[in-house]
GROMACS .gro file of C-alpha atoms in nm:
model
  394
    1MET     CA    1   3.092   0.753   4.378
    2LYS     CA    2   3.113   0.666   4.052
    3THR     CA    3   3.225   0.358   3.913
    4ILE     CA    4   3.431   0.368   3.617
    5LYS     CA    5   3.335   0.087   3.364
    6SER     CA    6   3.650  -0.081   3.162
    7GLN     CA    7   3.551  -0.112   2.762
    8ARG     CA    8   3.711  -0.434   2.600
    9ALA     CA    9   3.880  -0.364   2.268
   10PHE     CA   10   3.946  -0.602   2.003
   11THR     CA   11   4.240  -0.806   2.003
   12LEU     CA   12   4.458  -0.839   1.695
   13VAL     CA   13   4.394  -1.174   1.650
   14GLU     CA   14   4.020  -1.102   1.661
   15LEU     CA   15   4.049  -0.836   1.432
   16LEU     CA   16   4.278  -1.069   1.169
   17VAL     CA   17   3.990  -1.339   1.186
   18VAL     CA   18   3.700  -1.079   1.074
   19ILE     CA   19   3.936  -0.961   0.803
   20ALA     CA   20   3.992  -1.304   0.679
   21ILE     CA   21   3.635  -1.389   0.677
   22ILE     CA   22   3.591  -1.059   0.469
   23GLY     CA   23   3.839  -1.173   0.253
   24ILE     CA   24   3.672  -1.509   0.214
   25LEU     CA   25   3.301  -1.353   0.157
   26VAL     CA   26   3.451  -1.140  -0.109
   27GLY     CA   27   3.665  -1.438  -0.312
   28LEU     CA   28   3.320  -1.613  -0.315
   29LEU     CA   29   3.123  -1.341  -0.409
   30LEU     CA   30   3.366  -1.230  -0.702
   31PRO     CA   31   3.308  -1.500  -0.933
   32ALA     CA   32   2.954  -1.463  -0.903
   33VAL     CA   33   2.975  -1.095  -0.985
   34GLN     CA   34   3.168  -1.165  -1.260
   35ALA     CA   35   2.923  -1.449  -1.390
   36ALA     CA   36   2.629  -1.195  -1.325
   37ARG     CA   37   2.814  -0.941  -1.559
   38GLU     CA   38   2.877  -1.204  -1.837
   39ALA     CA   39   2.523  -1.327  -1.837
   40ALA     CA   40   2.402  -0.942  -1.861
   41ARG     CA   41   2.661  -0.917  -2.165
   42ARG     CA   42   2.547  -1.207  -2.332
   43MET     CA   43   2.181  -1.111  -2.315
   44SER     CA   44   2.272  -0.761  -2.457
   45CYS     CA   45   2.471  -0.959  -2.762
   46SER     CA   46   2.147  -1.159  -2.777
   47ASN     CA   47   1.941  -0.829  -2.804
   48ASN     CA   48   2.181  -0.662  -3.075
   49PHE     CA   49   2.164  -0.971  -3.300
   50LYS     CA   50   1.770  -0.961  -3.287
   51GLN     CA   51   1.770  -0.601  -3.366
   52ILE     CA   52   1.980  -0.700  -3.680
   53GLY     CA   53   1.774  -0.983  -3.774
   54LEU     CA   54   1.451  -0.732  -3.746
   55GLY     CA   55   1.648  -0.485  -3.984
   56ILE     CA   56   1.688  -0.776  -4.221
   57HIS     CA   57   1.367  -0.840  -4.210
   58ASN     CA   58   1.259  -0.485  -4.247
   59TYR     CA   59   1.509  -0.423  -4.544
   60HIS     CA   60   1.350  -0.745  -4.716
   61SER     CA   61   1.007  -0.576  -4.669
   62ALA     CA   62   1.096  -0.257  -4.854
   63TYR     CA   63   1.327  -0.392  -5.114
   64SER     CA   64   1.190  -0.731  -5.161
   65GLN     CA   65   1.534  -0.887  -5.137
   66LEU     CA   66   1.790  -0.944  -4.880
   67PRO     CA   67   2.083  -0.679  -4.857
   68THR     CA   68   2.350  -0.755  -5.068
   69HIS     CA   69   2.682  -0.896  -4.946
   70GLY     CA   70   2.949  -0.714  -5.149
   71SER     CA   71   2.752  -0.413  -5.291
   72GLY     CA   72   2.831  -0.035  -5.374
   73THR     CA   73   2.982   0.152  -5.641
   74THR     CA   74   3.242   0.089  -5.928
   75GLY     CA   75   3.466   0.301  -6.116
   76THR     CA   76   3.307   0.186  -6.459
   77ALA     CA   77   2.982   0.315  -6.629
   78GLY     CA   78   2.940  -0.029  -6.769
   79PRO     CA   79   3.052  -0.368  -6.684
   80GLU     CA   80   3.313  -0.358  -6.444
   81VAL     CA   81   3.672  -0.377  -6.536
   82PRO     CA   82   3.810  -0.748  -6.498
   83GLY     CA   83   4.098  -0.847  -6.342
   84ASN     CA   84   4.270  -0.914  -5.966
   85ASN     CA   85   4.360  -0.576  -5.875
   86SER     CA   86   4.064  -0.389  -5.994
   87ARG     CA   87   3.844  -0.639  -5.829
   88HIS     CA   88   3.958  -0.586  -5.459
   89GLY     CA   89   4.195  -0.286  -5.468
   90ASN     CA   90   4.208   0.007  -5.239
   91THR     CA   91   4.037   0.298  -5.392
   92THR     CA   92   3.926   0.666  -5.292
   93ALA     CA   93   3.734   0.689  -5.555
   94HIS     CA   94   3.454   0.415  -5.528
   95SER     CA   95   3.335   0.136  -5.276
   96ASN     CA   96   3.466  -0.124  -5.561
   97SER     CA   97   3.128  -0.319  -5.459
   98ARG     CA   98   3.301  -0.437  -5.140
   99LEU     CA   99   3.059  -0.342  -4.859
  100SER     CA  100   2.924  -0.540  -4.646
  101MET     CA  101   2.555  -0.632  -4.565
  102LEU     CA  102   2.561  -0.424  -4.280
  103VAL     CA  103   2.583  -0.100  -4.464
  104GLY     CA  104   2.259  -0.170  -4.643
  105ILE     CA  105   2.070  -0.196  -4.289
  106LEU     CA  106   2.161   0.116  -4.141
  107PRO     CA  107   1.880   0.276  -4.151
  108PHE     CA  108   1.690  -0.020  -4.024
  109VAL     CA  109   1.868  -0.041  -3.708
  110GLU     CA  110   1.834   0.314  -3.602
  111GLN     CA  111   2.161   0.453  -3.778
  112GLN     CA  112   1.968   0.686  -4.040
  113ALA     CA  113   2.230   1.000  -3.992
  114SER     CA  114   2.548   0.767  -4.070
  115TRP     CA  115   2.315   0.623  -4.381
  116GLU     CA  116   2.281   0.940  -4.494
  117GLN     CA  117   2.657   1.031  -4.482
  118ILE     CA  118   2.739   0.695  -4.664
  119SER     CA  119   2.456   0.770  -4.929
  120ASN     CA  120   2.556   1.123  -5.006
  121PRO     CA  121   2.868   1.331  -5.120
  122LEU     CA  122   3.096   1.315  -4.766
  123GLY     CA  123   3.384   1.550  -4.817
  124SER     CA  124   3.563   1.488  -5.118
  125PHE     CA  125   3.397   1.163  -5.138
  126ASN     CA  126   3.186   1.022  -5.369
  127PRO     CA  127   2.826   0.846  -5.253
  128MET     CA  128   2.878   0.522  -5.092
  129GLY     CA  129   3.227   0.613  -4.987
  130PRO     CA  130   3.537   0.489  -5.080
  131SER     CA  131   3.668   0.117  -5.036
  132PRO     CA  132   3.638  -0.014  -4.696
  133GLU     CA  133   3.987   0.023  -4.602
  134ASN     CA  134   4.007   0.414  -4.607
  135ALA     CA  135   4.030   0.511  -4.270
  136GLY     CA  136   4.012   0.899  -4.359
  137TYR     CA  137   3.627   0.810  -4.423
  138ALA     CA  138   3.457   0.871  -4.096
  139PRO     CA  139   3.183   0.605  -4.147
  140TRP     CA  140   3.397   0.327  -4.190
  141SER     CA  141   3.601   0.405  -3.886
  142THR     CA  142   3.283   0.437  -3.643
  143ASP     CA  143   3.202   0.169  -3.412
  144PHE     CA  144   2.846   0.139  -3.381
  145ALA     CA  145   2.719  -0.015  -3.049
  146SER     CA  146   2.436  -0.241  -3.257
  147PHE     CA  147   2.722  -0.387  -3.460
  148ARG     CA  148   2.939  -0.527  -3.117
  149CYS     CA  149   2.910  -0.770  -2.864
  150PRO     CA  150   2.968  -0.628  -2.526
  151SER     CA  151   3.176  -0.918  -2.441
  152ASP     CA  152   3.452  -0.868  -2.671
  153PRO     CA  153   3.728  -0.632  -2.555
  154GLY     CA  154   3.864  -0.522  -2.908
  155ARG     CA  155   3.907  -0.164  -2.952
  156GLY     CA  156   4.104   0.080  -3.153
  157LEU     CA  157   4.375   0.084  -3.425
  158PRO     CA  158   4.487  -0.110  -3.650
  159ALA     CA  159   4.091  -0.184  -3.685
  160LEU     CA  160   3.862   0.066  -3.814
  161GLY     CA  161   3.471  -0.010  -3.696
  162ARG     CA  162   3.474  -0.328  -3.568
  163THR     CA  163   3.198  -0.600  -3.603
  164ASN     CA  164   3.122  -0.912  -3.404
  165TYR     CA  165   2.843  -1.025  -3.635
  166ALA     CA  166   2.906  -1.170  -4.005
  167ALA     CA  167   2.707  -1.281  -4.278
  168CYS     CA  168   2.650  -1.687  -4.330
  169ILE     CA  169   2.816  -1.766  -4.689
  170GLY     CA  170   2.739  -2.166  -4.650
  171ASP     CA  171   2.937  -2.447  -4.602
  172SER     CA  172   3.180  -2.423  -4.917
  173THR     CA  173   3.490  -2.152  -4.964
  174TRP     CA  174   3.483  -2.225  -5.349
  175PHE     CA  175   3.460  -1.923  -5.532
  176SER     CA  176   3.390  -1.736  -5.204
  177SER     CA  177   3.666  -1.473  -5.220
  178MET     CA  178   3.605  -1.101  -5.279
  179TRP     CA  179   3.682  -1.113  -5.660
  180LYS     CA  180   3.341  -1.061  -5.851
  181HIS     CA  181   3.374  -1.375  -6.049
  182SER     CA  182   3.086  -1.301  -6.257
  183SER     CA  183   3.269  -1.007  -6.418
  184ALA     CA  184   3.615  -1.160  -6.417
  185ASN     CA  185   3.840  -1.228  -6.701
  186TYR     CA  186   3.818  -1.639  -6.665
  187ASP     CA  187   3.894  -1.849  -6.984
  188ASN     CA  188   3.524  -2.014  -6.931
  189ALA     CA  189   3.243  -1.807  -6.801
  190THR     CA  190   2.998  -2.081  -6.794
  191LYS     CA  191   3.254  -2.290  -6.546
  192VAL     CA  192   3.268  -1.993  -6.323
  193SER     CA  193   2.867  -1.939  -6.325
  194ASN     CA  194   2.823  -2.360  -6.277
  195GLU     CA  195   3.062  -2.304  -5.955
  196ILE     CA  196   2.911  -2.036  -5.838
  197ARG     CA  197   2.581  -2.179  -5.835
  198SER     CA  198   2.669  -2.530  -5.719
  199ALA     CA  199   2.906  -2.383  -5.413
  200HIS     CA  200   2.735  -2.078  -5.301
  201ARG     CA  201   2.503  -2.236  -5.058
  202GLY     CA  202   2.450  -1.991  -4.767
  203PHE     CA  203   2.191  -1.750  -4.670
  204PHE     CA  204   2.394  -1.472  -4.809
  205ARG     CA  205   2.575  -1.511  -5.120
  206ASN     CA  206   2.876  -1.253  -5.245
  207PHE     CA  207   2.763  -0.999  -5.482
  208GLN     CA  208   2.422  -1.176  -5.580
  209LYS     CA  209   2.084  -1.078  -5.468
  210THR     CA  210   1.874  -1.298  -5.279
  211LYS     CA  211   1.505  -1.334  -5.145
  212PHE     CA  212   1.363  -1.491  -4.852
  213ARG     CA  213   1.164  -1.726  -5.092
  214GLY     CA  214   1.512  -1.928  -5.204
  215CYS     CA  215   1.583  -1.999  -4.863
  216LEU     CA  216   1.395  -2.348  -4.938
  217ASP     CA  217   1.520  -2.530  -4.631
  218GLY     CA  218   1.301  -2.305  -4.424
  219LEU     CA  219   1.407  -1.965  -4.282
  220ALA     CA  220   1.368  -2.107  -3.902
  221ASN     CA  221   1.608  -2.414  -4.030
  222THR     CA  222   1.893  -2.182  -4.194
  223ILE     CA  223   2.199  -1.965  -4.021
  224ALA     CA  224   2.144  -1.621  -4.150
  225MET     CA  225   2.442  -1.454  -3.950
  226GLY     CA  226   2.704  -1.577  -3.689
  227GLU     CA  227   2.906  -1.440  -3.423
  228ILE     CA  228   3.275  -1.352  -3.433
  229ILE     CA  229   3.553  -1.225  -3.222
  230THR     CA  230   3.743  -0.966  -3.285
  231TYR     CA  231   4.151  -0.959  -3.309
  232LEU     CA  232   4.337  -0.896  -3.024
  233GLY     CA  233   4.663  -0.885  -3.150
  234ASP     CA  234   4.760  -1.189  -2.926
  235ARG     CA  235   4.779  -1.497  -3.232
  236ASP     CA  236   4.403  -1.635  -3.137
  237ASN     CA  237   4.385  -1.856  -3.408
  238ARG     CA  238   3.987  -1.766  -3.386
  239ALA     CA  239   4.072  -1.428  -3.524
  240SER     CA  240   4.386  -1.420  -3.715
  241ILE     CA  241   4.516  -1.594  -4.047
  242PRO     CA  242   4.844  -1.815  -4.001
  243THR     CA  243   5.163  -1.724  -4.227
  244ASP     CA  244   5.213  -2.045  -4.410
  245ASP     CA  245   5.319  -2.204  -4.738
  246MET     CA  246   5.005  -2.322  -4.919
  247GLY     CA  247   5.165  -2.302  -5.248
  248ASN     CA  248   5.087  -2.064  -5.547
  249ASN     CA  249   4.725  -1.956  -5.558
  250THR     CA  250   4.562  -2.244  -5.722
  251GLN     CA  251   4.720  -2.477  -5.509
  252SER     CA  252   4.648  -2.277  -5.174
  253LEU     CA  253   4.313  -2.251  -5.307
  254ASP     CA  254   4.276  -2.607  -5.368
  255ARG     CA  255   4.396  -2.707  -5.042
  256LEU     CA  256   4.168  -2.482  -4.857
  257ARG     CA  257   3.859  -2.608  -5.017
  258ASN     CA  258   3.970  -2.985  -4.987
  259THR     CA  259   4.125  -2.989  -4.669
  260PRO     CA  260   3.949  -2.786  -4.397
  261LEU     CA  261   4.188  -2.887  -4.129
  262TYR     CA  262   4.485  -2.765  -4.346
  263CYS     CA  263   4.598  -2.512  -4.096
  264ARG     CA  264   4.617  -2.725  -3.787
  265PRO     CA  265   4.971  -2.787  -3.810
  266TRP     CA  266   5.036  -2.412  -3.719
  267ILE     CA  267   4.849  -2.445  -3.418
  268ASP     CA  268   5.054  -2.395  -3.086
  269SER     CA  269   5.063  -2.754  -2.891
  270ALA     CA  270   5.088  -2.581  -2.550
  271ARG     CA  271   4.834  -2.344  -2.613
  272PRO     CA  272   4.581  -2.453  -2.849
  273ARG     CA  273   4.367  -2.163  -2.907
  274PHE     CA  274   4.638  -1.974  -3.054
  275TRP     CA  275   4.898  -1.988  -3.362
  276THR     CA  276   5.263  -2.050  -3.302
  277ASN     CA  277   5.489  -1.712  -3.272
  278SER     CA  278   5.600  -1.732  -3.640
  279ALA     CA  279   5.256  -1.786  -3.764
  280SER     CA  280   5.011  -1.525  -3.707
  281ARG     CA  281   4.896  -1.259  -3.947
  282ASP     CA  282   4.803  -0.948  -3.780
  283TYR     CA  283   4.749  -0.735  -4.065
  284ALA     CA  284   4.428  -0.883  -4.159
  285GLY     CA  285   4.219  -0.939  -3.802
  286ARG     CA  286   3.890  -1.093  -3.769
  287GLY     CA  287   3.615  -0.795  -3.762
  288TYR     CA  288   3.850  -0.539  -3.818
  289GLN     CA  289   3.654  -0.362  -4.060
  290TRP     CA  290   3.254  -0.390  -4.055
  291ALA     CA  291   3.207  -0.228  -4.355
  292ASP     CA  292   3.384  -0.490  -4.572
  293ALA     CA  293   3.247  -0.797  -4.702
  294SER     CA  294   3.590  -0.951  -4.726
  295PRO     CA  295   3.552  -1.306  -4.544
  296VAL     CA  296   3.788  -1.248  -4.286
  297PHE     CA  297   3.633  -0.934  -4.172
  298SER     CA  298   3.269  -1.027  -4.184
  299SER     CA  299   3.193  -1.369  -4.340
  300VAL     CA  300   3.125  -1.664  -4.161
  301HIS     CA  301   3.114  -2.066  -4.291
  302THR     CA  302   2.927  -2.347  -4.127
  303ILE     CA  303   3.214  -2.604  -4.208
  304LEU     CA  304   3.426  -2.665  -3.869
  305PRO     CA  305   3.233  -2.576  -3.549
  306PRO     CA  306   3.232  -2.270  -3.329
  307ASN     CA  307   3.532  -2.160  -3.193
  308ALA     CA  308   3.778  -2.322  -3.410
  309GLU     CA  309   4.064  -2.213  -3.607
  310ILE     CA  310   4.026  -2.001  -3.941
  311CYS     CA  311   4.222  -2.080  -4.190
  312GLY     CA  312   4.348  -1.891  -4.525
  313PRO     CA  313   4.618  -1.905  -4.783
  314ASP     CA  314   4.872  -1.617  -4.735
  315ASN     CA  315   4.908  -1.525  -5.074
  316PHE     CA  316   4.532  -1.422  -5.126
  317ASN     CA  317   4.583  -1.184  -4.790
  318HIS     CA  318   4.194  -1.162  -4.632
  319LEU     CA  319   4.009  -1.253  -4.976
  320ALA     CA  320   3.966  -1.635  -4.917
  321ILE     CA  321   3.954  -1.806  -4.579
  322ASN     CA  322   3.752  -2.062  -4.398
  323GLY     CA  323   3.586  -1.841  -4.160
  324THR     CA  324   3.471  -2.020  -3.865
  325MET     CA  325   3.223  -1.868  -3.589
  326SER     CA  326   3.354  -1.741  -3.243
  327SER     CA  327   3.284  -1.581  -2.914
  328HIS     CA  328   3.384  -1.474  -2.609
  329HIS     CA  329   3.101  -1.653  -2.417
  330GLN     CA  330   3.168  -1.973  -2.241
  331GLY     CA  331   3.122  -2.269  -2.478
  332GLY     CA  332   2.981  -2.128  -2.794
  333CYS     CA  333   2.846  -1.860  -2.984
  334HIS     CA  334   2.537  -1.666  -3.122
  335VAL     CA  335   2.362  -1.727  -3.442
  336LEU     CA  336   2.081  -1.545  -3.594
  337MET     CA  337   1.869  -1.769  -3.810
  338GLY     CA  338   1.678  -1.671  -4.093
  339ASP     CA  339   1.325  -1.610  -3.934
  340GLY     CA  340   1.495  -1.392  -3.700
  341ALA     CA  341   1.539  -1.605  -3.402
  342VAL     CA  342   1.877  -1.579  -3.201
  343LYS     CA  343   2.003  -1.912  -3.053
  344PHE     CA  344   2.329  -2.008  -2.895
  345VAL     CA  345   2.508  -2.267  -3.047
  346THR     CA  346   2.768  -2.495  -2.849
  347ASP     CA  347   3.105  -2.590  -2.942
  348SER     CA  348   3.019  -2.956  -2.933
  349ILE     CA  349   2.711  -2.952  -3.196
  350GLU     CA  350   2.784  -3.211  -3.457
  351ALA     CA  351   2.984  -3.115  -3.750
  352GLY     CA  352   3.018  -3.421  -3.939
  353SER     CA  353   3.349  -3.504  -4.135
  354ALA     CA  354   3.641  -3.221  -4.098
  355THR     CA  355   3.835  -3.440  -4.315
  356THR     CA  356   3.573  -3.383  -4.646
  357GLY     CA  357   3.602  -3.124  -4.857
  358ASN     CA  358   3.377  -2.853  -4.980
  359VAL     CA  359   3.063  -2.971  -5.211
  360HIS     CA  360   3.147  -2.817  -5.574
  361ARG     CA  361   3.070  -2.832  -5.958
  362ALA     CA  362   3.280  -3.109  -6.017
  363GLY     CA  363   3.257  -3.292  -5.698
  364THR     CA  364   3.141  -3.666  -5.667
  365GLY     CA  365   2.963  -3.856  -5.347
  366ALA     CA  366   2.929  -3.617  -5.058
  367ARG     CA  367   3.105  -3.329  -5.255
  368ALA     CA  368   2.838  -3.355  -5.551
  369PRO     CA  369   2.647  -3.060  -5.622
  370GLY     CA  370   2.289  -3.063  -5.440
  371SER     CA  371   2.432  -3.333  -5.177
  372VAL     CA  372   2.331  -3.241  -4.825
  373SER     CA  373   2.621  -3.103  -4.649
  374PRO     CA  374   2.921  -3.290  -4.530
  375TYR     CA  375   2.964  -3.112  -4.222
  376GLY     CA  376   2.681  -3.278  -4.034
  377LEU     CA  377   2.423  -3.079  -3.862
  378TRP     CA  378   2.590  -2.776  -3.845
  379GLY     CA  379   2.678  -2.773  -4.233
  380SER     CA  380   2.301  -2.803  -4.285
  381LEU     CA  381   2.224  -2.546  -4.094
  382GLY     CA  382   2.444  -2.351  -4.313
  383THR     CA  383   2.298  -2.408  -4.654
  384ARG     CA  384   1.956  -2.276  -4.749
  385ALA     CA  385   1.836  -2.539  -5.031
  386SER     CA  386   2.011  -2.847  -4.978
  387LYS     CA  387   1.669  -3.044  -4.842
  388GLU     CA  388   1.829  -3.129  -4.545
  389VAL     CA  389   1.576  -3.236  -4.263
  390ILE     CA  390   1.690  -3.034  -3.911
  391ASP     CA  391   1.518  -3.259  -3.637
  392THR     CA  392   1.728  -3.150  -3.359
  393GLU     CA  393   1.653  -2.831  -3.160
  394ILE     CA  394   1.928  -2.605  -3.123
   0.00000   0.00000   0.00000
């Protein structure tokens, strides 16, 4: 006679306990998975920056100069026509000398096909294309993976091709706008030239040809480029300029130059990473146009530390800002040094006195021409020839 053995099933309590244990394990594992993914994205971001650094060095080897930040074609056969509108206006006939240094290094970062499109006639467009805001010109609307940080989620309109890597133009906003001052109709051309020489202290100088030999502080001690986030339409004060009242053109530029913290009153006290509801200016988003040398799109300063707010006068659109570096990585951002090394700089880097205005031609004391940067170690890393001693490893 066969004996039938009964099989014991799981009780409901046991099943619920097992499910709860699995849920706890998944909850514990998920942050580790997310951290591993961010670490991989951060490494990929660093590798992109290294490739750009190699591209800059190969460009210098080929042409004995750095790629110019603010280059391209103009609409005149001789000297450029001076004037506010002609200097930064939208045109389909030429690029208006507004192209960023990223355009020049395309052949050196494995983008030869895109460079061929830009440097030759393309459809109805002339060589070197139209000014960078023209969405109908395919290269300006292209997102290049090598110019993007994988941690940045920004995609699509109203931006064209985005970039997370921007040229460092030093520790002063004096005469750093995209108006080509050397050809502008100022009353005193000598004054303008002196302003540019005393204030343009960065690795890159707008519209100017520069070489490695001009970096007297040492390539390893000078920041060539910095990381930026692109604007997501969320009033993030690291990626959008506040709509403010800084006065007329002269007053607004003076306040930007003299008071680096001028835009702080428009920060939302309840959400310090964002502007108040009425303050954000969405049409000039950080990193929105990789080909445009305008400061909000592809330039950075070493005035306020990483992930501080950007600031600029509303009446100058995107042409003049205090452009801080920023990232979606925890605690800081990447910088590319002049020698090609990529380093991670924390938000807490020593940045001197944010209440001190910029160095300029007529400045005195800490603001006198040739002075060490008033913005501490951070400012010193952004200047190429101010004789600062960098004795701290970053």
